[in-house]
Short mmCIF file of C-alpha atoms in Angstrom, two decimals:
data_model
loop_
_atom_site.label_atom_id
_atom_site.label_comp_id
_atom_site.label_asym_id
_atom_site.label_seq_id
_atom_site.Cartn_x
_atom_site.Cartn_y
_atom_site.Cartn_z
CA UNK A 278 -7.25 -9.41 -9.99
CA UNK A 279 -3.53 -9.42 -11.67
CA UNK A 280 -1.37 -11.80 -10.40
CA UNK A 281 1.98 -10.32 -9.49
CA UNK A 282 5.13 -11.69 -8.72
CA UNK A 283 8.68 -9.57 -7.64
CA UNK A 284 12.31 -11.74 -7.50
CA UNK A 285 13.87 -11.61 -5.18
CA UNK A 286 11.76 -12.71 -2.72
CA UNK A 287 14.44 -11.39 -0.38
CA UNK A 288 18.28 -10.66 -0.31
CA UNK A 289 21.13 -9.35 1.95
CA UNK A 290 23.77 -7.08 0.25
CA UNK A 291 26.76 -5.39 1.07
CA UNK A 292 26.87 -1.93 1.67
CA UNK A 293 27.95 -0.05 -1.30
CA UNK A 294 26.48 -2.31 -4.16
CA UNK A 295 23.24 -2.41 -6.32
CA UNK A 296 20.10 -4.34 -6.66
CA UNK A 297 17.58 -4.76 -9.35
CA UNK A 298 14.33 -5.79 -7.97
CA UNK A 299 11.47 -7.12 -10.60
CA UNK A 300 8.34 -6.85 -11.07
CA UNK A 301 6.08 -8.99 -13.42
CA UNK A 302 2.50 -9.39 -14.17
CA UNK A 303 0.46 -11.85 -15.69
CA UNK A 304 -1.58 -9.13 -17.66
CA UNK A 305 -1.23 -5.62 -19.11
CA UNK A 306 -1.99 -2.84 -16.59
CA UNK A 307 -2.08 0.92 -17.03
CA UNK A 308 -0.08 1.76 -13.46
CA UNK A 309 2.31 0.70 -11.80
CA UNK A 310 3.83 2.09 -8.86
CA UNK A 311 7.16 1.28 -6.38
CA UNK A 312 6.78 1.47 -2.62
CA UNK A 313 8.46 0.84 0.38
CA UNK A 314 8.13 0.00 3.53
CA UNK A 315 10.66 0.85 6.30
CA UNK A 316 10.68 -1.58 9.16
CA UNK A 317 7.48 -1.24 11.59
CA UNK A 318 6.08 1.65 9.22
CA UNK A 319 3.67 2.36 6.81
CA UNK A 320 4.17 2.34 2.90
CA UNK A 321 5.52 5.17 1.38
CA UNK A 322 5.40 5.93 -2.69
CA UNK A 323 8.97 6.14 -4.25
CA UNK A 324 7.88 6.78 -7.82
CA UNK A 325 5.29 5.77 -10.65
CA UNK A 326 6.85 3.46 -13.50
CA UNK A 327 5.34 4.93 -16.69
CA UNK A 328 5.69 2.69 -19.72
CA UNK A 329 8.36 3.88 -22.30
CA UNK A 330 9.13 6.95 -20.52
CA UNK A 331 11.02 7.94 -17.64
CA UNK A 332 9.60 7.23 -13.96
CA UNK A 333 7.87 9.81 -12.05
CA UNK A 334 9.39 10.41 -8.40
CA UNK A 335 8.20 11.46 -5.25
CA UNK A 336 9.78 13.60 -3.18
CA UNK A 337 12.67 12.39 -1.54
CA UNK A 338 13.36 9.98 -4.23
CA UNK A 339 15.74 10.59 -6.84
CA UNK A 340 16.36 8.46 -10.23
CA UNK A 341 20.18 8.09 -9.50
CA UNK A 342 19.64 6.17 -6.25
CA UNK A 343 15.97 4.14 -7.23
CA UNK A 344 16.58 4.02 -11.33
CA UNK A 345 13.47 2.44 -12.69
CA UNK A 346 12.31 1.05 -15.98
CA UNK A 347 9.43 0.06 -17.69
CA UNK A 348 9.92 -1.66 -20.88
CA UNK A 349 5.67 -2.54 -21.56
CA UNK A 350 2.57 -3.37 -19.38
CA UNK A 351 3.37 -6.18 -17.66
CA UNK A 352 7.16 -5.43 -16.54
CA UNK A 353 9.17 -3.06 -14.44
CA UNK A 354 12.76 -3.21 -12.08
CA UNK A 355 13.54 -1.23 -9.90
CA UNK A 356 17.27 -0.75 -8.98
CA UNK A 357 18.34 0.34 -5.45
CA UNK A 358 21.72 1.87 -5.64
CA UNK A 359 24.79 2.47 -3.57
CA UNK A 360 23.11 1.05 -0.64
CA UNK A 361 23.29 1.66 2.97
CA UNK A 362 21.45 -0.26 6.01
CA UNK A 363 19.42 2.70 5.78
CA UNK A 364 17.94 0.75 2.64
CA UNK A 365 16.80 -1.85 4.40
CA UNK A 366 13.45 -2.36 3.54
CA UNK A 367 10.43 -4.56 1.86
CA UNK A 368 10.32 -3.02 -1.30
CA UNK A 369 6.82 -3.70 -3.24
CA UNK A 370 5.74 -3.01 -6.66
CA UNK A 371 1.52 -2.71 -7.43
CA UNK A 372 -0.69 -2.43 -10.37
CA UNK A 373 -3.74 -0.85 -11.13
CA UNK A 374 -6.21 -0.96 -14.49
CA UNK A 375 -7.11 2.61 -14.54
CA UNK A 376 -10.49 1.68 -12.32
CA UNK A 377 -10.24 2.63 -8.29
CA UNK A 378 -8.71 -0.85 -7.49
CA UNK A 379 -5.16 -1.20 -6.67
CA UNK A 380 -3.12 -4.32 -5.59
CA UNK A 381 0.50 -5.10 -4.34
CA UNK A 382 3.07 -7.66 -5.48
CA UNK A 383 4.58 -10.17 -2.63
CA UNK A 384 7.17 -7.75 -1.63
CA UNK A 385 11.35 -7.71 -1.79
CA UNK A 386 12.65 -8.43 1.41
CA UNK A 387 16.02 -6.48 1.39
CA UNK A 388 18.90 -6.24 4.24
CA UNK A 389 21.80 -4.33 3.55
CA UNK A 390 25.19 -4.83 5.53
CA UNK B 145 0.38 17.41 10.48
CA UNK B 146 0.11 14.30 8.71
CA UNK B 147 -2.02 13.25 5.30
CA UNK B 148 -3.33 10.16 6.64
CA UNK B 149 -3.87 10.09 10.24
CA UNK B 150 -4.79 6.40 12.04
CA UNK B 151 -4.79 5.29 15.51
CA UNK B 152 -2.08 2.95 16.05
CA UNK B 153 -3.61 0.55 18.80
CA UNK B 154 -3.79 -1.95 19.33
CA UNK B 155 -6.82 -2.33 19.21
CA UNK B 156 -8.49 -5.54 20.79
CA UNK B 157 -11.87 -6.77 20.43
CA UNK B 158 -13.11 -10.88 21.62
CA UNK B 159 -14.57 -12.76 18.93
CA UNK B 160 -17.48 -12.15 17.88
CA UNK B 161 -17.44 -8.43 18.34
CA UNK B 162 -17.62 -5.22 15.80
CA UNK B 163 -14.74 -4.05 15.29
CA UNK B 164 -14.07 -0.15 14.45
CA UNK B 165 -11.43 1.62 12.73
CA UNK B 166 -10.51 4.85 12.38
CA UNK B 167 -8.77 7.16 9.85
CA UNK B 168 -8.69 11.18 9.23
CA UNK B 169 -7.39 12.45 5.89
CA UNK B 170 -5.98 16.50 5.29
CA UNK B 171 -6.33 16.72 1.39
CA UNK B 172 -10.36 17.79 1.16
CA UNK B 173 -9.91 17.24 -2.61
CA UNK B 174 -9.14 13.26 -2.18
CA UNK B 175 -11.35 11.30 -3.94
CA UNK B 176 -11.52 7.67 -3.34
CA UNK B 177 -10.72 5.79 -0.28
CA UNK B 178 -9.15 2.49 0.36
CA UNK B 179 -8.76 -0.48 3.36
CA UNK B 180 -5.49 -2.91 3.08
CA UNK B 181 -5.06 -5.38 5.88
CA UNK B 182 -1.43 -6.68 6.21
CA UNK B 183 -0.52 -9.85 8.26
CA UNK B 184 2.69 -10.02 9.77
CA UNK B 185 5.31 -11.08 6.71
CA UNK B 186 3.10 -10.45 4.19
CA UNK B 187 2.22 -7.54 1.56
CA UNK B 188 -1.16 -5.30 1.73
CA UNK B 189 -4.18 -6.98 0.76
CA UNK B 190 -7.11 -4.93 -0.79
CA UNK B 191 -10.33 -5.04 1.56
CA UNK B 192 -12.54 -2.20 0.54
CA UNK B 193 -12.42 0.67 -1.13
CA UNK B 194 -14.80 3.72 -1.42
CA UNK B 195 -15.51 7.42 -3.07
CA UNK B 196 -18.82 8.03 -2.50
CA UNK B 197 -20.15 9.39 0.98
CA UNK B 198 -21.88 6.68 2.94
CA UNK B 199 -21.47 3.04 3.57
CA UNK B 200 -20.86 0.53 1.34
CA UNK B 201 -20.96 -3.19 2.77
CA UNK B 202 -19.13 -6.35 1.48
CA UNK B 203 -19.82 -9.33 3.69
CA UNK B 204 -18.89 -8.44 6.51
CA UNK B 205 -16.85 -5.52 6.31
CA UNK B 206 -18.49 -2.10 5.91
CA UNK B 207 -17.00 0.75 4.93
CA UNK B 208 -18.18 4.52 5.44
CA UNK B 209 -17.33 7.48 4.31
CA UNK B 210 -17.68 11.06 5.33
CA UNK B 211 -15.93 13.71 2.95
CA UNK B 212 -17.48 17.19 4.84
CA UNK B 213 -15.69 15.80 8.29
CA UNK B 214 -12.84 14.14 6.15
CA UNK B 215 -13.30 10.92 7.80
CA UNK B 216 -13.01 7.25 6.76
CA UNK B 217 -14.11 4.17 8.98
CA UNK B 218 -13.85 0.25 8.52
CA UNK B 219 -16.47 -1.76 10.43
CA UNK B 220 -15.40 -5.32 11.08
CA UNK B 221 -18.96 -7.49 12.28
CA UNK B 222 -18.50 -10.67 13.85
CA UNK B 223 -14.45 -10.57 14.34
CA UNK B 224 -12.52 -13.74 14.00
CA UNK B 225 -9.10 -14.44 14.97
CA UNK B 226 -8.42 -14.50 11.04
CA UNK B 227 -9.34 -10.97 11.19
CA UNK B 228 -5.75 -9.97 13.48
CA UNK B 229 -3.41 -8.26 11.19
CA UNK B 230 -2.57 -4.06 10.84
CA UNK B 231 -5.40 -2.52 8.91
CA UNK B 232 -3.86 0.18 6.48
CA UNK B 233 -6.15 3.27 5.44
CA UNK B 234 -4.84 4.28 2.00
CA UNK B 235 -6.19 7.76 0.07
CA UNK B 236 -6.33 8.83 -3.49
CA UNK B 237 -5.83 12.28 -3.95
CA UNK B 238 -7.29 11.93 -7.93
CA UNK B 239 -6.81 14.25 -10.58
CA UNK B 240 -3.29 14.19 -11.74
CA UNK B 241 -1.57 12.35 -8.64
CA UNK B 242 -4.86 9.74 -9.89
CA UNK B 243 -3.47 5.91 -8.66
CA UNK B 244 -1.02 7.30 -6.20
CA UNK B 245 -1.66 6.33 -2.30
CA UNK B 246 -0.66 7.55 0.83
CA UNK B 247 -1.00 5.31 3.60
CA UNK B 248 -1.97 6.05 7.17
CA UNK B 249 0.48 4.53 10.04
CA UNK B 250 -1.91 1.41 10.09
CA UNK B 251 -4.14 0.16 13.50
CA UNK B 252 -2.79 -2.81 15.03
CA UNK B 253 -5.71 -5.11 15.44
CA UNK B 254 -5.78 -8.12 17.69
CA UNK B 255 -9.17 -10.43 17.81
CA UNK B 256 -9.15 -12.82 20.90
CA UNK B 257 -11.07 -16.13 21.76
#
């Protein structure tokens, strides 16, 4: 499988400001999709990063507050904006080849203050 | 109602034991079927997955499938204290949403000595 690393590992921000999360893997992939995961729940989809296009959203995500890019197949950021301790969550990026397998990055551990 | 539906547990099992888990999914058009298990700190981890009714075995995990009741199971054989961590169901709905998972609530699972 893809090996797949995000930076930060973690970080505490001030209400208010922005981060940009990355994602990079060590080989091309077709998919690539953002999740998070809300303290003592269960992953939820915030968008798919499609490569030289705009990301595709689920609902309840929007592009202004979770702008994402994908610049080619191994690469993608997502940027969590304006945040709130709402935000606070482990934010993970994961790849797939097209086939039925899926797998997840280490995660973003993210506080916000 | 929800997509994915898992009990939460815990569930505990001594060593040695089979362990079971559960899920129910609502989108009768879903096509393949997935197992993440998640220790505490740590990102999902791909276990299993499976799309065609049945069981399909890897060592000793076994998977089975039934799409006419909408029901997905894990079978853990010969549980190890290793094997304590919150087991994630995970469903493909295929087609156009192809790649993109929703996640049951996750079972709790604790294996003791």
């Amino acid at each position: 499988s893809a090996v797949i690393s995000q930076k930060p590992s973690r970080d505490i921000c001030q209400r208010g400001t922005s981060l940009t999360i990355q994602c990079q893997v060590d080989s091309q992939v077709t998919m690539m999709f953002w999740y998070r995961q809300q303290p003592g729940q269960s992953l939820t989809l915030i968008a798919t990063a499609n490569q030289g296009s705009e990301a595709t959203y689920e609902s309840g995500f929007v592009i202004d507050k979770f702008p994402i890019s994908r610049p080619n197949l191994t690469f993608s950021t997502l940027t969590v904006s304006n945040m709130s301790p709402e935000d606070s969550s482990i934010y993970l990026c994961s790849v797939g080849d097209g086939t039925y397998e899926q797998y997840f990055g280490p995660g973003t551990r993210l506080t916000v203050t | 109602q929800k997509e994915v539906e898992q009990n939460s547990g815990p569930l505990s099992v001594p060593e040695g034991a089979i362990a079971s888990l559960n899920c129910t999914y609502s989108d009768r058009g879903s096509q393949s079927f997935f197992w993440y298990r998640q220790y505490s700190g740590k990102s999902p981890e791909l276990i299993m997955f499976i799309y065609s009714n049945g069981d399909k075995e890897d060592g000793r995990f076994t998977a089975q499938l039934n799409k006419a009741s909408q029901y997905v199971s894990l079978l853990i054989r010969d549980s190890q204290p290793s094997d304590s961590a919150t087991y994630l169901c995970a469903v493909n709905p295929g087609g156009t949403s192809y790649g993109k998972l929703t996640f049951g609530q996750g079972t709790i699972l604790t294996v003791h000595p």
